[in-house]
Structures are given as structure tokens and as C-alpha cells.
PDB file of C-alpha atoms in Angstrom:
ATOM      1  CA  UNK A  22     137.820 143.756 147.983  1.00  0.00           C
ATOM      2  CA  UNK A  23     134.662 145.254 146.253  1.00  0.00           C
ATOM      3  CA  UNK A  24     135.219 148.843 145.208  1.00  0.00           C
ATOM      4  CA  UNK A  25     132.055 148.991 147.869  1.00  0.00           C
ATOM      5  CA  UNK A  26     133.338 148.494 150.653  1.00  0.00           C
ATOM      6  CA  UNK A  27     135.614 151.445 150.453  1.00  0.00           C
ATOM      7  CA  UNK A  28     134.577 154.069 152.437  1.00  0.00           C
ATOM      8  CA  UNK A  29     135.297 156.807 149.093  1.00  0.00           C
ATOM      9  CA  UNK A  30     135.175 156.186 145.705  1.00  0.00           C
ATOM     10  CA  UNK A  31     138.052 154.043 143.981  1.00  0.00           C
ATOM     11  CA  UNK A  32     139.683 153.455 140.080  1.00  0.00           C
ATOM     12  CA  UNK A  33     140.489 150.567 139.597  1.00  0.00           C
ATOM     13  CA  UNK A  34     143.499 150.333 137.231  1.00  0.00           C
ATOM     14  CA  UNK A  35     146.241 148.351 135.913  1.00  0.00           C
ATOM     15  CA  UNK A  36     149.996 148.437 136.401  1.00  0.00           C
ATOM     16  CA  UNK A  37     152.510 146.378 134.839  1.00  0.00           C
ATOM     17  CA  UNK A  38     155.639 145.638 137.043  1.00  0.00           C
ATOM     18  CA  UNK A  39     158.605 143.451 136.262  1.00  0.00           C
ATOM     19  CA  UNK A  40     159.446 139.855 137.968  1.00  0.00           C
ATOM     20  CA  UNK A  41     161.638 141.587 140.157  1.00  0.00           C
ATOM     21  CA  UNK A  42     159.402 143.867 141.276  1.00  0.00           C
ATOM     22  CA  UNK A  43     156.852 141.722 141.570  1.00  0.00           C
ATOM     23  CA  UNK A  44     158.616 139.468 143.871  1.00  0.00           C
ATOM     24  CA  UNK A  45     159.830 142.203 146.498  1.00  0.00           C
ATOM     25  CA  UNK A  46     156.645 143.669 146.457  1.00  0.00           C
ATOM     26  CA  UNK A  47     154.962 140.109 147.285  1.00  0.00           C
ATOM     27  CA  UNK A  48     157.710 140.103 149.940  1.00  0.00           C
ATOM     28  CA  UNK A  49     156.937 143.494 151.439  1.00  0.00           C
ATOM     29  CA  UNK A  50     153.517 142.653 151.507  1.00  0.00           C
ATOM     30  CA  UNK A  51     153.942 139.175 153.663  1.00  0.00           C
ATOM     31  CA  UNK A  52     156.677 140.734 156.011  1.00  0.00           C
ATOM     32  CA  UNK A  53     154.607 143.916 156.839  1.00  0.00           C
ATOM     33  CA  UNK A  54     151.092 142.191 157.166  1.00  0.00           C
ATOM     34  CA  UNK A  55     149.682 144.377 154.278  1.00  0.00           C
ATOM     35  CA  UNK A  56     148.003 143.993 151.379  1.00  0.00           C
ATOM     36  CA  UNK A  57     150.022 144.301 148.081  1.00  0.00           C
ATOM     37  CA  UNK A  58     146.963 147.046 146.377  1.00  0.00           C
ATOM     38  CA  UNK A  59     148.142 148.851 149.522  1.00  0.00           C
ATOM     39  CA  UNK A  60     150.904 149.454 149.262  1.00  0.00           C
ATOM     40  CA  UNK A  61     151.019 150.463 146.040  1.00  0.00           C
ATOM     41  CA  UNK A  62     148.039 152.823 146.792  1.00  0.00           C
ATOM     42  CA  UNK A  63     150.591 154.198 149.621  1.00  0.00           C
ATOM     43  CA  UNK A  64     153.335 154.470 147.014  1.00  0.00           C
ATOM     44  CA  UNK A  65     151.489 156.868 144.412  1.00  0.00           C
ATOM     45  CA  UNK A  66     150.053 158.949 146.769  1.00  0.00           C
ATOM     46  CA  UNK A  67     154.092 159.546 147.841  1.00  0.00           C
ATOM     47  CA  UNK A  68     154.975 160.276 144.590  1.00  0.00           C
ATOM     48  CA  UNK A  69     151.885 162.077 144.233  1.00  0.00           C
ATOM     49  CA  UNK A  70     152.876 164.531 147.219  1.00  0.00           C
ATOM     50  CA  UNK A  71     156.285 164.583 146.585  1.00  0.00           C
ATOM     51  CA  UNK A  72     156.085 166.389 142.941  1.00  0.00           C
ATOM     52  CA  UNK A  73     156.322 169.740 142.451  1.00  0.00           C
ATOM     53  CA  UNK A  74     153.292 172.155 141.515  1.00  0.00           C
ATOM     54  CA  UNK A  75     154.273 173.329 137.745  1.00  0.00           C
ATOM     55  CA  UNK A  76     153.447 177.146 136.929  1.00  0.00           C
ATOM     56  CA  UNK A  77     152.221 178.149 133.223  1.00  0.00           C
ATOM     57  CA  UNK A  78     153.915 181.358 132.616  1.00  0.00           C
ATOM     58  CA  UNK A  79     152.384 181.804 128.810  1.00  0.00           C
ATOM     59  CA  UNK A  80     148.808 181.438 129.413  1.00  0.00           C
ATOM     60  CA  UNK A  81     146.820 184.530 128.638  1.00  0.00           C
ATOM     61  CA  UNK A  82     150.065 186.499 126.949  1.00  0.00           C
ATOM     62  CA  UNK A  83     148.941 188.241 123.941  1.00  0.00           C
ATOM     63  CA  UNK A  84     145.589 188.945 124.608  1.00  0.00           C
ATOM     64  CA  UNK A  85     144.683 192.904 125.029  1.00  0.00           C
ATOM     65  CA  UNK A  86     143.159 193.641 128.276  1.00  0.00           C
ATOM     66  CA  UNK A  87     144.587 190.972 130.125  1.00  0.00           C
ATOM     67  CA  UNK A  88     146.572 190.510 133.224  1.00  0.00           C
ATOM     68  CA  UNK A  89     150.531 189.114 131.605  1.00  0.00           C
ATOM     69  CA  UNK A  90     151.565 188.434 134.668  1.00  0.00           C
ATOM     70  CA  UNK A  91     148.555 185.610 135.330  1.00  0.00           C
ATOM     71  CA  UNK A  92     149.861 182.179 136.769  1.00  0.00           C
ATOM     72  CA  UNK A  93     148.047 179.659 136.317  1.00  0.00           C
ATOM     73  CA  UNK A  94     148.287 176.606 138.520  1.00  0.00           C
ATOM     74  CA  UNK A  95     148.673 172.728 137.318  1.00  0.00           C
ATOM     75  CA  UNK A  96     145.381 171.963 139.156  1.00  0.00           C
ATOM     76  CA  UNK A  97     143.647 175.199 137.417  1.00  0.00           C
ATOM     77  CA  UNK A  98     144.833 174.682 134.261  1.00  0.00           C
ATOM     78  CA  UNK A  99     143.523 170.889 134.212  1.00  0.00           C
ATOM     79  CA  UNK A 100     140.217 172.137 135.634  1.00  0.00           C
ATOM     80  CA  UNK A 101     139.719 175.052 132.722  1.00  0.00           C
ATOM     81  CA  UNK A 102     140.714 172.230 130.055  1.00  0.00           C
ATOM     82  CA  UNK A 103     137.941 170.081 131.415  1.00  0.00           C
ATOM     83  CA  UNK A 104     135.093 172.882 131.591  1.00  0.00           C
ATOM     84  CA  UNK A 105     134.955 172.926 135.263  1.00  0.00           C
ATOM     85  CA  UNK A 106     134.723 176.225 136.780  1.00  0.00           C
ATOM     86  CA  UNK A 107     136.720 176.793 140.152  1.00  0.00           C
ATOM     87  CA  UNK A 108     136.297 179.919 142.537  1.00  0.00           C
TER      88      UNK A 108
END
């Protein structure tokens, strides 16, 4: 399916399994009635949930003037490395 016809924007990537793998997941797929990209989709976004936010306890330390005690966020953190400004 054309990244189109998705009603939001989709990567498209690649992900190497083993035979194993491979073969439940192409049984899965047949027993359930879905597509294989689906569940896979379904299966990142649970491990995607299911992690812990990580706090940065260091950032800003040793710099006069500023708050020590700042935490900064995973998602904040990325966002500052990448020049994009969040309020």
C-alpha cells in the first residue's frame, strides 16, 4: 500500500528478522486476518509506550546563573539537539 493512501504521514523502513520469526509472524498474520506491516507497526508502538521516560540530571550543572536542579526530558533534550524550540 502506497505511503498515500495513509491517512498521516509514514517511514518506510527496513527490519531484518530471523526464519523463525519470519515464519510465526507470516502465521500471525494469516490466522488473525491482518497484514504482516501491521502488525509490526502495532508491535513498536507497544514497545514504544511501554519504555520508560529517561531524566538528564547533568544538563546545565556548572554553569553560573543557572537552575542545578533543571530536568530535562528525553523528548526535550532530542528537540534542543535538533534546533527545534518547544514552549
Amino acid at each position: 500500500m502506497p505511503a498515500s493512501w495513509y491517512h498521516t504521514y509514514v517511514h518506510k523502513t527496513t527490519v531484518y528478522i530471523d526464519d523463525s520469526q519470519a515464519e510465526r509472524l507470516g502465521r500471525l498474520a494469516t490466522a488473525s486476518g491482518r497484514s504482516q506491516a501491521e502488525l509490526i507497526r502495532e508491535g513498536v508502538e507497544r514497545v514504544l509506550t511501554e519504555v520508560p521516560s529517561r531524566t538528564f540530571h547533568s544538563m546545565g550543572k556548572g554553569r553560573s546563573g543557572g537552575n542545578v536542579n533543571r530536568r530535562w526530558g528525553a523528548d526535550e533534550l532530542y528537540a534542543k539537539t535538533r534546533g527545534e524550540h518547544r514552549r
